[in-house]
PDB file of C-alpha atoms in Angstrom:
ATOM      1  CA  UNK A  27      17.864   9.880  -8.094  1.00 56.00           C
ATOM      2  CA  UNK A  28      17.863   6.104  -7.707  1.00 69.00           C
ATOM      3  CA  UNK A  29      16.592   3.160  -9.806  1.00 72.00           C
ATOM      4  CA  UNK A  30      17.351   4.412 -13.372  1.00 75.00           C
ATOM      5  CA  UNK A  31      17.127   1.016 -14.807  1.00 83.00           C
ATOM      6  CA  UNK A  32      13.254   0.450 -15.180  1.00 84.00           C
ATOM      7  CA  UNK A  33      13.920  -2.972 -14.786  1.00 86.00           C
ATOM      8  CA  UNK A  34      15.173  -2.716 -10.851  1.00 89.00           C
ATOM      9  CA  UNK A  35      11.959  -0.239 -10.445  1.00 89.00           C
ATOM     10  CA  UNK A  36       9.809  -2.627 -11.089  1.00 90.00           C
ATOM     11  CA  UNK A  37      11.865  -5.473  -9.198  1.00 91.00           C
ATOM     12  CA  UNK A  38      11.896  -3.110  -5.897  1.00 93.00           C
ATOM     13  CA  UNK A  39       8.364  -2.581  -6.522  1.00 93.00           C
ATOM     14  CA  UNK A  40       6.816  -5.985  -7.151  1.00 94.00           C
ATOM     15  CA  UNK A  41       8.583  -7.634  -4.048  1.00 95.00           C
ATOM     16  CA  UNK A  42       7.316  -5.188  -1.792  1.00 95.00           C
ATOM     17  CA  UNK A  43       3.666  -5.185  -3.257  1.00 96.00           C
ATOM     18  CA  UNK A  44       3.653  -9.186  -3.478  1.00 96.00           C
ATOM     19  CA  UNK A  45       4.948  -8.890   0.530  1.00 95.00           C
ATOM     20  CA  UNK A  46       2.316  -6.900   1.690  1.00 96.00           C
ATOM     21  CA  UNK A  47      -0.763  -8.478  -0.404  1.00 96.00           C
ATOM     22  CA  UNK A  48       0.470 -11.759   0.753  1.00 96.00           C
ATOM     23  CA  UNK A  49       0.626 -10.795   4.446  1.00 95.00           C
ATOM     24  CA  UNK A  50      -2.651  -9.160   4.286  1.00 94.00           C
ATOM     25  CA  UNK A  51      -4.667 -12.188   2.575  1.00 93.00           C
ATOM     26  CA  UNK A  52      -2.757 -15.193   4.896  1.00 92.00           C
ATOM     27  CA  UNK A  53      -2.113 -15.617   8.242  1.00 90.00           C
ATOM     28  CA  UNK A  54       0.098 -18.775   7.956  1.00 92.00           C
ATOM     29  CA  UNK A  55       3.669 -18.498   6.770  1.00 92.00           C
ATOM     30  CA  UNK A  56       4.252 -21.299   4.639  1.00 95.00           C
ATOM     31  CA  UNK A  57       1.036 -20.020   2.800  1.00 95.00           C
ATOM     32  CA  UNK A  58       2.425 -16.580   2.586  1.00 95.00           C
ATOM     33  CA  UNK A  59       5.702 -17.392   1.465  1.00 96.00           C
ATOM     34  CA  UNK A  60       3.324 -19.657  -1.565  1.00 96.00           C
ATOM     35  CA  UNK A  61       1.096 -16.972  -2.402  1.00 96.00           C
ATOM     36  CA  UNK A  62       3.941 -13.980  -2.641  1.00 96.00           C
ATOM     37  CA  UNK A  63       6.445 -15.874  -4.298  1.00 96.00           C
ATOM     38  CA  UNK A  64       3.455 -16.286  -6.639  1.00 96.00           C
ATOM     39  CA  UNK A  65       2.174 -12.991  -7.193  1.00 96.00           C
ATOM     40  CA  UNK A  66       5.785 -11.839  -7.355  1.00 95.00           C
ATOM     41  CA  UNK A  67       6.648 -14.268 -10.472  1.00 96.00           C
ATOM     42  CA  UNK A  68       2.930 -12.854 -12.255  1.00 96.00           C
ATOM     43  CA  UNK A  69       3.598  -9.429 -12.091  1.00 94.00           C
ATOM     44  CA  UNK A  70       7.057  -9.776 -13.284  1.00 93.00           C
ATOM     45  CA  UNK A  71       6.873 -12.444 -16.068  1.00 94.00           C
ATOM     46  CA  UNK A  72       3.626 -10.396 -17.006  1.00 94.00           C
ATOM     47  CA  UNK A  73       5.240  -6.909 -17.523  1.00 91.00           C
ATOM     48  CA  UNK A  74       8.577  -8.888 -19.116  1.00 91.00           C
ATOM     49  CA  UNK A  75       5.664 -10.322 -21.460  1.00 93.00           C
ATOM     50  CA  UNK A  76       3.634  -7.006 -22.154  1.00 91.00           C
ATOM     51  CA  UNK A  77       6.818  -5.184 -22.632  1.00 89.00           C
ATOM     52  CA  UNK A  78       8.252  -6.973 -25.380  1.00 91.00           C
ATOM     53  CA  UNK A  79       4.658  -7.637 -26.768  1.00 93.00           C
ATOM     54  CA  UNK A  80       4.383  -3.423 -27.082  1.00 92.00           C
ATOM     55  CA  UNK A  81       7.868  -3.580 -27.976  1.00 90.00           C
ATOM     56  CA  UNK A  82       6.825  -5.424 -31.325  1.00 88.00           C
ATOM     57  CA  UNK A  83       3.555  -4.346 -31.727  1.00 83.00           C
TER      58      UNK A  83
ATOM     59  CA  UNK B  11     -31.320  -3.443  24.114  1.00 55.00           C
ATOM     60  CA  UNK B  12     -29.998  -7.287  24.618  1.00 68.00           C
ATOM     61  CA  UNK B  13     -26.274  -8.223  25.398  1.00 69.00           C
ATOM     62  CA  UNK B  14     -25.561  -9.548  22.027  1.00 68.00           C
ATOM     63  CA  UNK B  15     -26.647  -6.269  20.384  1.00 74.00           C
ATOM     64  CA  UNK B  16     -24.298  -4.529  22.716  1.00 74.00           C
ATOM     65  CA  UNK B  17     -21.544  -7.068  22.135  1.00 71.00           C
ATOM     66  CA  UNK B  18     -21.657  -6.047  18.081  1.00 76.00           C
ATOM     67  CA  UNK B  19     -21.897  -2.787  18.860  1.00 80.00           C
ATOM     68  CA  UNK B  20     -18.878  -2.482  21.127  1.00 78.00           C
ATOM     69  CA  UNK B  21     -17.105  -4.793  18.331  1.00 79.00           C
ATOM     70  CA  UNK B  22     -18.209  -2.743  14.991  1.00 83.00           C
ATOM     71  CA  UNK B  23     -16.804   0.129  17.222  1.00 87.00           C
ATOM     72  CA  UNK B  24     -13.567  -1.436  18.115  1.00 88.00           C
ATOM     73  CA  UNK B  25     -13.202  -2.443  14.159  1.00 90.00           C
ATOM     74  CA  UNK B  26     -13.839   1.815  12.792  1.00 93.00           C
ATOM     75  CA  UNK B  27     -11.505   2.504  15.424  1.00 93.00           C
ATOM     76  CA  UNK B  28      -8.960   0.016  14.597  1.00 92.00           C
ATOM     77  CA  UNK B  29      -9.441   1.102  10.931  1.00 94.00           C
ATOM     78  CA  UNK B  30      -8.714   4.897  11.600  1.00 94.00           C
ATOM     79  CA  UNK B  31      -5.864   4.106  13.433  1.00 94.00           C
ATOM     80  CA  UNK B  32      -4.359   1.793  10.981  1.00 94.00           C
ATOM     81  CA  UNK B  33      -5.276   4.285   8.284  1.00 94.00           C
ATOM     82  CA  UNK B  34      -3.782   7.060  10.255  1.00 95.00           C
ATOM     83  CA  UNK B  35      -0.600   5.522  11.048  1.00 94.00           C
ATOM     84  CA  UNK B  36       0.205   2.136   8.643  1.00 94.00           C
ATOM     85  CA  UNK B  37       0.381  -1.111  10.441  1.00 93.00           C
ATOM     86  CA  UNK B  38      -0.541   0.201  14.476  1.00 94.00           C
ATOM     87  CA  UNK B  39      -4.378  -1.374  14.176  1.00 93.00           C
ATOM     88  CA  UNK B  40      -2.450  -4.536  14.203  1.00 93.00           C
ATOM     89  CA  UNK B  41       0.329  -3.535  16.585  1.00 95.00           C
ATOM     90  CA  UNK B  42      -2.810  -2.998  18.728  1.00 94.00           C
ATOM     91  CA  UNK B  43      -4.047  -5.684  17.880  1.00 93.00           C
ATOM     92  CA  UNK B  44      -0.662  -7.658  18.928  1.00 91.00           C
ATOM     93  CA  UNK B  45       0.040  -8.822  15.493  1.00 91.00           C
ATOM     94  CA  UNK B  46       3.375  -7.575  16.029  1.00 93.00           C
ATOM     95  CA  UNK B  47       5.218  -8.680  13.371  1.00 94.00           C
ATOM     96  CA  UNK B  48       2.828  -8.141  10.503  1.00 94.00           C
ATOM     97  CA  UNK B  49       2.360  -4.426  11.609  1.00 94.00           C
ATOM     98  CA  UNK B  50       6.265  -3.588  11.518  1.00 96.00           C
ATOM     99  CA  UNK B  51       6.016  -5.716   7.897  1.00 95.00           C
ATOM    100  CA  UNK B  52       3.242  -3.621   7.125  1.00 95.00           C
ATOM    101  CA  UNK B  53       4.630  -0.076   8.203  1.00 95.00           C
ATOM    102  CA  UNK B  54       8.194  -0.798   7.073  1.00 95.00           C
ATOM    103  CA  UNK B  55       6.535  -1.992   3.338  1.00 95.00           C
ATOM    104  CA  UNK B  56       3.993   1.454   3.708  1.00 95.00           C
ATOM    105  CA  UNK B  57       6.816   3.538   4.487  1.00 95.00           C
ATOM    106  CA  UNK B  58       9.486   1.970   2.240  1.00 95.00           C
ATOM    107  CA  UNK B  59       7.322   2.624  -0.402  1.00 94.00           C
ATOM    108  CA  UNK B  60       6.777   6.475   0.358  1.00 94.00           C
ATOM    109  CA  UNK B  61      10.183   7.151   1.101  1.00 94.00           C
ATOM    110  CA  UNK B  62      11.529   5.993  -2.464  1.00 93.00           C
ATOM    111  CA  UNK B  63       8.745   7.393  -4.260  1.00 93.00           C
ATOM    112  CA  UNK B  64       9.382  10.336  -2.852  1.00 93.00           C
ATOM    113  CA  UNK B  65      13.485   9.743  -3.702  1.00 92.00           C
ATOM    114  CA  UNK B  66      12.183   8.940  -7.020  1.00 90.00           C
ATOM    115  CA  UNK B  67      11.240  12.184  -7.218  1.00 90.00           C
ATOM    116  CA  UNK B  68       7.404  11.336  -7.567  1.00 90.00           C
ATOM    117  CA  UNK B  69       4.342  12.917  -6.746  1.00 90.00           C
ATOM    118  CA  UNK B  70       1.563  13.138  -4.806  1.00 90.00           C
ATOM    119  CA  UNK B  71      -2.168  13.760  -6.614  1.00 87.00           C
ATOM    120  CA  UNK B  72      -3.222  17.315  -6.320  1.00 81.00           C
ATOM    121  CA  UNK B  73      -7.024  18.417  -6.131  1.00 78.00           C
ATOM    122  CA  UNK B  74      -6.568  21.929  -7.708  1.00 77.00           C
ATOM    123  CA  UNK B  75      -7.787  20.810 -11.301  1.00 74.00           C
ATOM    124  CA  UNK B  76     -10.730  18.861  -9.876  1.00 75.00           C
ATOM    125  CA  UNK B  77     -10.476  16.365 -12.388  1.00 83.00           C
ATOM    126  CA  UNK B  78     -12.192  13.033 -11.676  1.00 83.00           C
ATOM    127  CA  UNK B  79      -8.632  11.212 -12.161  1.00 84.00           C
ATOM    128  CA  UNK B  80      -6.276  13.202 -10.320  1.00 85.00           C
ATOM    129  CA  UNK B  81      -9.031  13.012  -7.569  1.00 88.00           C
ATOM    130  CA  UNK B  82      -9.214   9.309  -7.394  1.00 90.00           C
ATOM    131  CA  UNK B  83      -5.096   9.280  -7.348  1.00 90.00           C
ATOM    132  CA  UNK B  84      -5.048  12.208  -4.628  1.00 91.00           C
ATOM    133  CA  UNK B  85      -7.821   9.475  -2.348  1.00 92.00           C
ATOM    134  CA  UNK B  86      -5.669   6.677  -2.977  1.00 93.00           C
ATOM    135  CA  UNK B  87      -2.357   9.156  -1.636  1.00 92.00           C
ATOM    136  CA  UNK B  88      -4.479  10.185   1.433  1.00 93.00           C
ATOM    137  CA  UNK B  89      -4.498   6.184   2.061  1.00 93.00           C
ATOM    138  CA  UNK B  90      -1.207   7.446   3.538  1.00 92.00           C
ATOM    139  CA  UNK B  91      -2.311   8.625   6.573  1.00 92.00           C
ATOM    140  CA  UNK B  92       0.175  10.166   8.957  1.00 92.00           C
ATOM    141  CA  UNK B  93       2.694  10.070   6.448  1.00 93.00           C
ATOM    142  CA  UNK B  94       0.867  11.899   3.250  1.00 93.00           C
ATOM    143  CA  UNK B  95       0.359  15.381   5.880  1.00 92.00           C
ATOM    144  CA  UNK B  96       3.910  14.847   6.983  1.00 93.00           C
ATOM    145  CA  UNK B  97       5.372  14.500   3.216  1.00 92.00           C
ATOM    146  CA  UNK B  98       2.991  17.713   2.132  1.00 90.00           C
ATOM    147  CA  UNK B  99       4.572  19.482   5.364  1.00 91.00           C
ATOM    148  CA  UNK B 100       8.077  18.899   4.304  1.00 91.00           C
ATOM    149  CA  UNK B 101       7.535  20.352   0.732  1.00 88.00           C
ATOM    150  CA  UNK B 102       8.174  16.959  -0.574  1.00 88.00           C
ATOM    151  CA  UNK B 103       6.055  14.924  -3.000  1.00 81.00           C
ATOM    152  CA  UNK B 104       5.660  17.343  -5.293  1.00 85.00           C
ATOM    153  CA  UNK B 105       7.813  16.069  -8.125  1.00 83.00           C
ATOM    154  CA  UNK B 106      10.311  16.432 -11.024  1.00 84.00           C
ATOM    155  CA  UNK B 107       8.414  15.666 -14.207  1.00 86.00           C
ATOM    156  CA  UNK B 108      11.399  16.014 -16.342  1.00 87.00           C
ATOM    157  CA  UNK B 109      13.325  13.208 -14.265  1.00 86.00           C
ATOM    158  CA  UNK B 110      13.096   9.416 -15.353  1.00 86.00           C
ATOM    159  CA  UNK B 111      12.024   7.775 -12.653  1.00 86.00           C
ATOM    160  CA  UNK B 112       8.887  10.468 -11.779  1.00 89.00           C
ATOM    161  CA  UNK B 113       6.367   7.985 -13.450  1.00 89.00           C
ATOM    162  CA  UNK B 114       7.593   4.893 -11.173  1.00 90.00           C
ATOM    163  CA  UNK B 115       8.288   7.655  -8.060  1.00 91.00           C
ATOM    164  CA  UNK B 116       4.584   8.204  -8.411  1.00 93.00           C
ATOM    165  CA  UNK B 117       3.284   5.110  -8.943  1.00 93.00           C
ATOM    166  CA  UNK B 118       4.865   3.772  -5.250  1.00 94.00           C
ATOM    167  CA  UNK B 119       3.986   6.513  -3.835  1.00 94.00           C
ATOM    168  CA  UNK B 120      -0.163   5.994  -4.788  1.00 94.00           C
ATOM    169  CA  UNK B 121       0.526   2.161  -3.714  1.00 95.00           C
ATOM    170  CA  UNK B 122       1.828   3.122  -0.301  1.00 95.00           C
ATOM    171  CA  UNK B 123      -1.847   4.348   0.036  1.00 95.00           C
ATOM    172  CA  UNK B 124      -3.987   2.171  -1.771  1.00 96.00           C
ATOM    173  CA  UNK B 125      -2.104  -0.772  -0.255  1.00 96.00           C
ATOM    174  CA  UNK B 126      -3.036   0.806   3.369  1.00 95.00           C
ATOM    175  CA  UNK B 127      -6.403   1.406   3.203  1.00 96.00           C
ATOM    176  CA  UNK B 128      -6.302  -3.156   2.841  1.00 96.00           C
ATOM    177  CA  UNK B 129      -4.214  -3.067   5.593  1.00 95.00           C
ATOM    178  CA  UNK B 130      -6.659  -0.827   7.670  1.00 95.00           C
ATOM    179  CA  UNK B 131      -9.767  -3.133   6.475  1.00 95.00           C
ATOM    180  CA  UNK B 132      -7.920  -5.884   7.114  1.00 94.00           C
ATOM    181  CA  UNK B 133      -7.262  -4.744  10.990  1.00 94.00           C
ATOM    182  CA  UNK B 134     -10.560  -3.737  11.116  1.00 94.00           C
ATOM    183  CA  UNK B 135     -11.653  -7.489   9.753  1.00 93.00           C
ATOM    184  CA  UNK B 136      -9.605  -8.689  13.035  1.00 93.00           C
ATOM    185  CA  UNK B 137     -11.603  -6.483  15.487  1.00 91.00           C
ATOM    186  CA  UNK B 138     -14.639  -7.977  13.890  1.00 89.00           C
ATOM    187  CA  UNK B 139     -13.185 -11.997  14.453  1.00 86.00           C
ATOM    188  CA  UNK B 140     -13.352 -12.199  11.037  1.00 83.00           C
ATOM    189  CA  UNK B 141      -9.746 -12.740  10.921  1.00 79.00           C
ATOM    190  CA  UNK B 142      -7.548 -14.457  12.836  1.00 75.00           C
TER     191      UNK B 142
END
């Protein structure tokens, strides 16, 4: 069994996502590199954010 | 029937095509296609993404309750292809619910295939000229 932090799961998992959405919506590289460096920092500041918002809630 | 009709036709052909094949196997309908280095990104990321879901000790979707849920999550597995029969084959992909990372194995495992069925329109979009 690998990944028991939840925090590396989701690490592992968001950079390959944000590669693969990138790659399939641009053709050019520098707007690839843009638009998954992007999508990488959204979907990990936003499940930082909605974890510590359920965490309180 | 006029050239240009038999133009699209010959083109929406190539594109189904194009999208089985890059359903079947992730990232050859734009190996095909000689997009050579976004296929190998797009079958490692496929494959990388099955093979530790399936480390993870995740699951694949199973039809036997025929619940509308578990059948939308066994479609998005099948986006697979290739892979999904060869992972049933094996015996994996069945799961360990009582291990901690089965919720995350089985989440990357459903992504492999919902991320490849984009990848497959998204070949198909290039047999079309749609794409570049």
């Amino acid at each position: 069994m690998i990944f028991k932090s939840h925090l590396i799961s989701m690490l592992v998992y968001s950079i390959i996502i944000s590669t693969l959405l990138a790659c399939i919506k641009y053709d050019e590289k520098k707007d690839i590199i843009r638009y998954g460096v992007k999508l990488l920092i959204f979907m990990v500041c936003g499940v930082i954010v909605f974890s510590w918002l359920m965490y309180y809630l | 029937m006029n050239s240009e009709t038999t133009i699209d036709t010959k083109m929406n052909a190539k594109a189904y095509g194009m999208f089985f094949v890059g359903w079947f196997i992730p990232g050859l309908g734009h190996i095909l296609q000689r997009k050579y280095v976004k296929g190998l990104i797009f079958m490692t990321g496929t494959l990388l993404l099955l093979v530790l879901g399936v480390i993870m000790q995740g699951k694949f979707y199973d039809t036997g309750q025929m619940h509308p849920l578990m059948l939308l999550g066994f479609l998005g597995d099948l986006g697979s292809g290739f892979f999904y029969f060869i992972i049933k084959l094996l015996g994996l992909g069945k799961g360990n619910i009582e291990a901690v990372t089965f919720n995350y194995g089985t989440t990357y495992m459903v992504s492999a295939g919902l991320i490849n069925y984009l990848v497959a329109l998204n070949a198909a979009d290039i047999a079309r000229g749609k794409r570049k």
